[in-house]
GROMACS .gro file of C-alpha atoms in nm:
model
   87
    1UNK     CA    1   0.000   0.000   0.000
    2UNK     CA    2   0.293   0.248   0.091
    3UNK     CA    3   0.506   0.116  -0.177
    4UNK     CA    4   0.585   0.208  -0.533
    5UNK     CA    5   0.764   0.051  -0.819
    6UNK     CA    6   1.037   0.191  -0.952
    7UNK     CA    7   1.218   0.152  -1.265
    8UNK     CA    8   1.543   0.010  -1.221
    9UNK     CA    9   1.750   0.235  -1.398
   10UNK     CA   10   1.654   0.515  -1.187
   11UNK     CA   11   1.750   0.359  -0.891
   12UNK     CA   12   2.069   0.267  -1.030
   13UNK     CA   13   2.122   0.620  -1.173
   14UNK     CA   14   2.019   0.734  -0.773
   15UNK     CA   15   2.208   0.477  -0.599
   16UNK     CA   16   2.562   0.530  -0.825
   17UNK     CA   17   2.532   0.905  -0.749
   18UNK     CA   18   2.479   0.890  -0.384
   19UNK     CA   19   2.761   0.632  -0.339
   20UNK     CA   20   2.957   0.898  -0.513
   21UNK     CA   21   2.862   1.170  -0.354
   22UNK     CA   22   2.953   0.971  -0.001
   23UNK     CA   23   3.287   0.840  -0.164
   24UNK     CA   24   3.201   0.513  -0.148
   25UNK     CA   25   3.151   0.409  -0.497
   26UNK     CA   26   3.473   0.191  -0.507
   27UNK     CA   27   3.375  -0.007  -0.224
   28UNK     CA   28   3.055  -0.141  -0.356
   29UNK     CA   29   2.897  -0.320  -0.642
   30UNK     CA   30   2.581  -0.269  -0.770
   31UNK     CA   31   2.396  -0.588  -0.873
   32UNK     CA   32   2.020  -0.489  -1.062
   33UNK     CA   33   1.759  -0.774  -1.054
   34UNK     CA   34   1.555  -0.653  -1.237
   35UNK     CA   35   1.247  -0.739  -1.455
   36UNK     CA   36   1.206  -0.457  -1.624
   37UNK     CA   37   1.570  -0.524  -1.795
   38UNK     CA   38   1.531  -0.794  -2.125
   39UNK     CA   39   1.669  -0.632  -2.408
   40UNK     CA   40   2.065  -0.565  -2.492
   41UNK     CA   41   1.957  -0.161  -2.475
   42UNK     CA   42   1.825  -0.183  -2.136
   43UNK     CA   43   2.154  -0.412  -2.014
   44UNK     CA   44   2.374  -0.119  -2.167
   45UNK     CA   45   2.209   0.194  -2.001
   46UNK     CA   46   2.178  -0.003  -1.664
   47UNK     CA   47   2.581  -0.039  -1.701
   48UNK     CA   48   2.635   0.306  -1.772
   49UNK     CA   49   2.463   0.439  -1.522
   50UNK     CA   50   2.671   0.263  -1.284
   51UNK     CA   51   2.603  -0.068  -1.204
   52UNK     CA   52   2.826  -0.382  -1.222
   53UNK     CA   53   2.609  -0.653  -1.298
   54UNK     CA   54   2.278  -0.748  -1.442
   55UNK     CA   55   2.066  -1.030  -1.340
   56UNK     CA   56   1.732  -1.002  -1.560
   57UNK     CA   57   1.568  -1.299  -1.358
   58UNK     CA   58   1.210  -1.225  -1.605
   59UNK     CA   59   1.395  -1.302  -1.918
   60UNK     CA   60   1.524  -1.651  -1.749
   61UNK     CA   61   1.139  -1.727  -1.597
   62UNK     CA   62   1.024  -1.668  -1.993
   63UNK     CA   63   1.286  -1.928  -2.100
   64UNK     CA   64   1.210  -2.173  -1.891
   65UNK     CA   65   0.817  -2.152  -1.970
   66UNK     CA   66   0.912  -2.168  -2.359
   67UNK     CA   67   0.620  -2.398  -2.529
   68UNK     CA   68   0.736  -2.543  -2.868
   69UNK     CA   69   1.094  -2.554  -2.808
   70UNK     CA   70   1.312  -2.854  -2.788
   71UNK     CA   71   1.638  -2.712  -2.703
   72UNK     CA   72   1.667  -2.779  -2.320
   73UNK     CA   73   1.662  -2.512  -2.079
   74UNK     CA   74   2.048  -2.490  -2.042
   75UNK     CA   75   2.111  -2.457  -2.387
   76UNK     CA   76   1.805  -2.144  -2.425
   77UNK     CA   77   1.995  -2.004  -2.135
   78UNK     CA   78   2.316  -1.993  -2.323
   79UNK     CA   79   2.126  -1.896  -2.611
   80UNK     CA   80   2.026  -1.583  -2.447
   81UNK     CA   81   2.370  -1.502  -2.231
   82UNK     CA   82   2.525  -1.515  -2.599
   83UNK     CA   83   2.296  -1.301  -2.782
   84UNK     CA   84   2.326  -1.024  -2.506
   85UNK     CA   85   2.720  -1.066  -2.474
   86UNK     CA   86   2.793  -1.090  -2.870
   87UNK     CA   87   2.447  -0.913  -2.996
   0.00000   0.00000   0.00000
């Protein structure tokens, strides 16, 4: 009731700057899981706005409820981690 979403590249963008702003951006990662995060452009302007990793846990949940595929789940999984590495 008290909470709102927000997206997660604004709370990236607000997280990197206050670490910064405390000078204590070297000591921490930022890891996003996120589900709002699925396409290469979204992985890219999460990492420049400062944070380390991404972890887009709605793309793997729409992998593993693929209907019609036969590759297994490891090899969709790759699939995907290759596409968004190599494009």
């Amino acid at each position: 009731e008290d909470r709102l979403p927000i997206n997660s590249l604004l709370a990236v963008g607000a997280l990197h700057q206050h670490l910064i702003t405390a000078k204590l951006r070297t000591r921490v990662a930022i890891v996003v899981e996120a589900a709002d995060a699925f396409e290469i452009h979204h992985f890219c302007t999460l990492l420049g706005f400062g944070c380390d990793a991404v972890f887009p846990y709605l793309c793997y949940l729409s992998l593993l409820r693929v209907r019609g595929c036969d590759y297994p789940l490891a090899k969709r999984i790759q699939n995907f981690r290759d596409a968004a590495e190599f494009g």
